[in-house]
Amino acid sequence: MSVKRPTIKPAEISWLDQHTPYHSSTEDIYFATGQGLAESRYVFVEGNKLPERWSKPLAEFTIVETGFGTGLNFLLAASLWEKAQDTGRLHYISVEKEPLQGADLQRVHAAFPELARLSAQLLAVYPPFVAGFHALRINQRVHLTLLFGDAEEMLSKLRHSDRPVLGQSIHRIDAWFLDGFAPSKNPDMWSPAVLRLISGLSQKGATAATFTAAGNVRRGLQGNGFTVSKRAGFGSKRDMLQAIYTGSTEHAVYRRNQHFPAAGWYVQAAETERPRHVAIVGAGLAGCVTAYTLAQLGFTVSLIDAGPGPANAASGTPAAVLYTRLSQYSSPQNDFNLHAYLYACRFYPPLLDSATCGVLQLLPSERKSDAQDLVNQIGAAQYLQLLDPQSASARAGINIAQAALFFPLGTAISISRLCVKLLESPAIQGFFHSPVSDLQQRYNGWQLDLADSDKRIEADAVILCCGAQSQQFLQTEWLPLTPIRGQLTAASANSTSKKLRVVLCGDRFITPAESDTHQFGASYGLHDASLQMLEGDNKANLATARQLLQDPGFAANGAQSAWVGVRCATPDYLPIVGPVPHYSDFIETYRPLQHDKKRPLEQAAPGLPGLYLNCGYGSRGLSFAPLCAAEIASQLQRGLSPLPSTIRHALLPGRFIIRNITRGHFADP
Ligand SMILES: Cc1cc2nc3c(=O)[nH]c(=O)nc-3n(C[C@H](O)[C@H](O)[C@H](O)COP(=O)(O)OP(=O)(O)OC[C@H]3O[C@@H](n4cnc5c(N)ncnc54)[C@H](O)[C@@H]3O)c2cc1C
Ligand SMILES: C[S@@+](CC[C@H](N)C(=O)[O-])C[C@H]1O[C@@H](n2cnc3c(N)ncnc32)[C@H](O)[C@@H]1O
């Protein structure tokens, strides 16, 4: 049954003065009037002893907050981190059920000019109110993940994705800012379930601070492994609580394990050290975006491709469109599509030479009410608008006869130009004309043998970004990939088509003219990996372009040129992102699931430590690549996933083997 994505309602607030909001239905304040920063510094910063802890250099530090509210705690923590640390990274995670509108944040922050730069950086990436995880890069040294939804559900998703390694918490939470409204007015923020999750996510030494000294909060923390002390409260408040997690590791692991569904096929055996030098095979869009993301995080990258330079296989397309098809229903696939697109809309603009032109997706009349639902759900005109034919025509610059969805941040992108930009970092070394023929596991990493030469490359970890050729290695030949041939056609603009200002999409697309030439297509040849140009495909592309432009005379002289490439699709149309399982051992371990999908099997997935896949983008490379790269990076860093567990598991390579086991494809020997 399809379930609509839960809506995230903006907070209903009134104002106590020019800069102080008040939450109307809870009848509570976000911070003490006129003393927001002083309160935040006293309760949360000093309550967690951050000045002392930040007085020595740290590579990273993670704070989790319950209740993002105005973002004041975040801005203060980020500014103090930047002052205290020269290079390390602060990861701030905050859960929020009713976010404030960007304009309201701006109004609150205006009272604190010392936070103006960070406030502007936050507002520039503040996401639309869509349920789920939003990984935001505030700057090089400050990353913020906003979890929009109820605290219990979001922390539970955080905890489930916090477990790719058996018996270990993958990421370290150093400090908790417990900042719901008062427990008497906002009990669900302080419920036993939420406190249990906080404990389950904590490791020895994690601290917590909160403005309240309520008995149930104190007892709840104590009962969940924290040693709690009282301290004088801020302003007129008598007491507040400080706590440190002292629960034994066994206790924490036991508690973590208790919460997990039966078969932990997505759990990896403990890995050795975090890799430093990573080899990426394939310098298409996936490889280049991954290399860029890793270089920004301090990894050294060797990027290896068989071709003469980046973007020469599917990524060599003369024009690709950043856009996606969205649904108002929630499923791992729909939620990934939406979040990947939102992430991509933040990722690309600083890398592009020009502003985004926007994408107009024409709607059949029967899809209008669904589209309206979707637009209401996203509720952010800078991402998605429903336009009537008149407004659509004004946007497009040509006559549009039907309603359309408008994606203002969608655009046509030359992937090859983009890739050149992505590879500018000195931390990335490119090896071209270098086909990898073999991958061999070594005691401390991997050796990559290059065909037709004695040359080898050694690395701590390898990421395979080989698109439609990702099955070529012994370790990955079982992957269920489908090639889909596609042909793009180019033709000269005419006086009408020149006016087109947006990318126009039906089943196929046409781009605005660049150097008097439009690109349009693409055809869709399932199970076809041939690269031969087909006249029939050009005809079909031309017919659609004429229809989209409502101009039967368009390109009367036919096509100018054509380009052919092969997409790499998966059976569930989701990309493949994560560690490569050890195929035969994986089957042996999980074979018992054929009789009972839910049978408890608390065993780590047998894998090939240090070998990862990032491929299977189908027709949505531009939209998928940035979030897939962030996910892979989090796995290499042993850090927090930018994805909730539901989506993270849906992308793992091992899912196909599990599916085949539960469908009875591997009978008992
Ligand atoms: C006609 C067409 C139109 C498209 N339109 C769009 C669009 O509008 N919007 C959109 O978002 N997406 C579009 N796509 C999809 C998009 O192009 C792909 O999803 C994306 O480019 C895939 O990137 P990739 O890096 O995974 O694969 P590829 O670009 O195929 O790169 C794989 C790389 O791996 C290298 N390689 C493979 N094996 C080895 C080896 N053994 N050693 C060294 N190197 C190796 C190859 O040389 C290649 O460079 C389109 C695709 C096609 C074909
Ligand atoms: C005191 S305010 C937080 C103030 C904030 N830390 C700041 O710096 O402005 C409490 C926040 O908790 C949020 N909240 C309340 N109940 C929640 C729940 N069950 N799940 C997630 N957030 C919740 C409220 O919407 C509100 O923004």
PDB file of C-alpha atoms and ligand atoms in Angstrom, residues 29-30 65 67-73 95-98 149-151 179-181 186 188-189, ligand 2:
ATOM      1  CA  ILE A  29       9.911  30.117  24.473  1.00  0.00           C
ATOM      2  CA  TYR A  30      12.863  29.067  22.310  1.00  0.00           C
ATOM      3  CA  GLU A  65      20.743  18.355  19.488  1.00  0.00           C
ATOM      4  CA  GLY A  67      15.203  20.683  18.915  1.00  0.00           C
ATOM      5  CA  PHE A  68      16.882  22.855  16.244  1.00  0.00           C
ATOM      6  CA  GLY A  69      14.415  25.712  16.732  1.00  0.00           C
ATOM      7  CA  THR A  70      16.011  29.012  15.755  1.00  0.00           C
ATOM      8  CA  GLY A  71      19.416  27.446  15.154  1.00  0.00           C
ATOM      9  CA  LEU A  72      20.980  29.692  17.778  1.00  0.00           C
ATOM     10  CA  ASN A  73      22.681  26.846  19.663  1.00  0.00           C
ATOM     11  CA  VAL A  95      16.280  16.912  15.046  1.00  0.00           C
ATOM     12  CA  GLU A  96      13.293  19.176  14.496  1.00  0.00           C
ATOM     13  CA  LYS A  97       9.610  18.380  14.080  1.00  0.00           C
ATOM     14  CA  GLU A  98       8.336  21.902  13.313  1.00  0.00           C
ATOM     15  CA  GLY A 149      10.590  14.681  11.863  1.00  0.00           C
ATOM     16  CA  ASP A 150       9.648  13.492  15.301  1.00  0.00           C
ATOM     17  CA  ALA A 151      12.596  12.957  17.651  1.00  0.00           C
ATOM     18  CA  ASP A 179      16.746  21.323  24.180  1.00  0.00           C
ATOM     19  CA  GLY A 180      13.096  20.372  23.730  1.00  0.00           C
ATOM     20  CA  PHE A 181      10.496  22.672  25.208  1.00  0.00           C
ATOM     21  CA  ASN A 186       6.616  18.793  25.504  1.00  0.00           C
ATOM     22  CA  ASP A 188       7.362  13.428  23.671  1.00  0.00           C
ATOM     23  CA  MET A 189      10.771  15.091  23.425  1.00  0.00           C
TER      24      MET A 189
HETATM   25  C1  LIG B   2      13.397  25.131  23.018  1.00  0.00           C
HETATM   26  S1  LIG B   2      13.173  24.901  21.330  1.00  0.00           S
HETATM   27  C2  LIG B   2      14.813  24.644  20.728  1.00  0.00           C
HETATM   28  C3  LIG B   2      15.625  25.868  20.671  1.00  0.00           C
HETATM   29  C4  LIG B   2      16.819  25.693  19.770  1.00  0.00           C
HETATM   30  N1  LIG B   2      17.760  24.724  20.236  1.00  0.00           N
HETATM   31  C5  LIG B   2      17.491  27.004  19.443  1.00  0.00           C
HETATM   32  O1  LIG B   2      18.751  27.082  19.427  1.00  0.00           O
HETATM   33  O2  LIG B   2      16.753  27.921  19.101  1.00  0.00           O
HETATM   34  C6  LIG B   2      12.501  23.268  21.234  1.00  0.00           C
HETATM   35  C7  LIG B   2      12.390  22.729  19.811  1.00  0.00           C
HETATM   36  O3  LIG B   2      12.016  21.367  19.889  1.00  0.00           O
HETATM   37  C8  LIG B   2      11.143  21.063  18.818  1.00  0.00           C
HETATM   38  N2  LIG B   2      10.365  19.855  19.161  1.00  0.00           N
HETATM   39  C9  LIG B   2       9.400  19.717  20.087  1.00  0.00           C
HETATM   40  N3  LIG B   2       8.940  18.444  20.136  1.00  0.00           N
HETATM   41  C10 LIG B   2       9.630  17.756  19.213  1.00  0.00           C
HETATM   42  C11 LIG B   2       9.627  16.385  18.822  1.00  0.00           C
HETATM   43  N4  LIG B   2       8.827  15.491  19.359  1.00  0.00           N
HETATM   44  N5  LIG B   2      10.485  16.019  17.848  1.00  0.00           N
HETATM   45  C12 LIG B   2      11.324  16.922  17.263  1.00  0.00           C
HETATM   46  N6  LIG B   2      11.363  18.223  17.633  1.00  0.00           N
HETATM   47  C13 LIG B   2      10.538  18.647  18.579  1.00  0.00           C
HETATM   48  C14 LIG B   2      10.295  22.313  18.735  1.00  0.00           C
HETATM   49  O4  LIG B   2       9.646  22.446  17.489  1.00  0.00           O
HETATM   50  C15 LIG B   2      11.304  23.406  19.009  1.00  0.00           C
HETATM   51  O5  LIG B   2      11.854  23.918  17.836  1.00  0.00           O
END
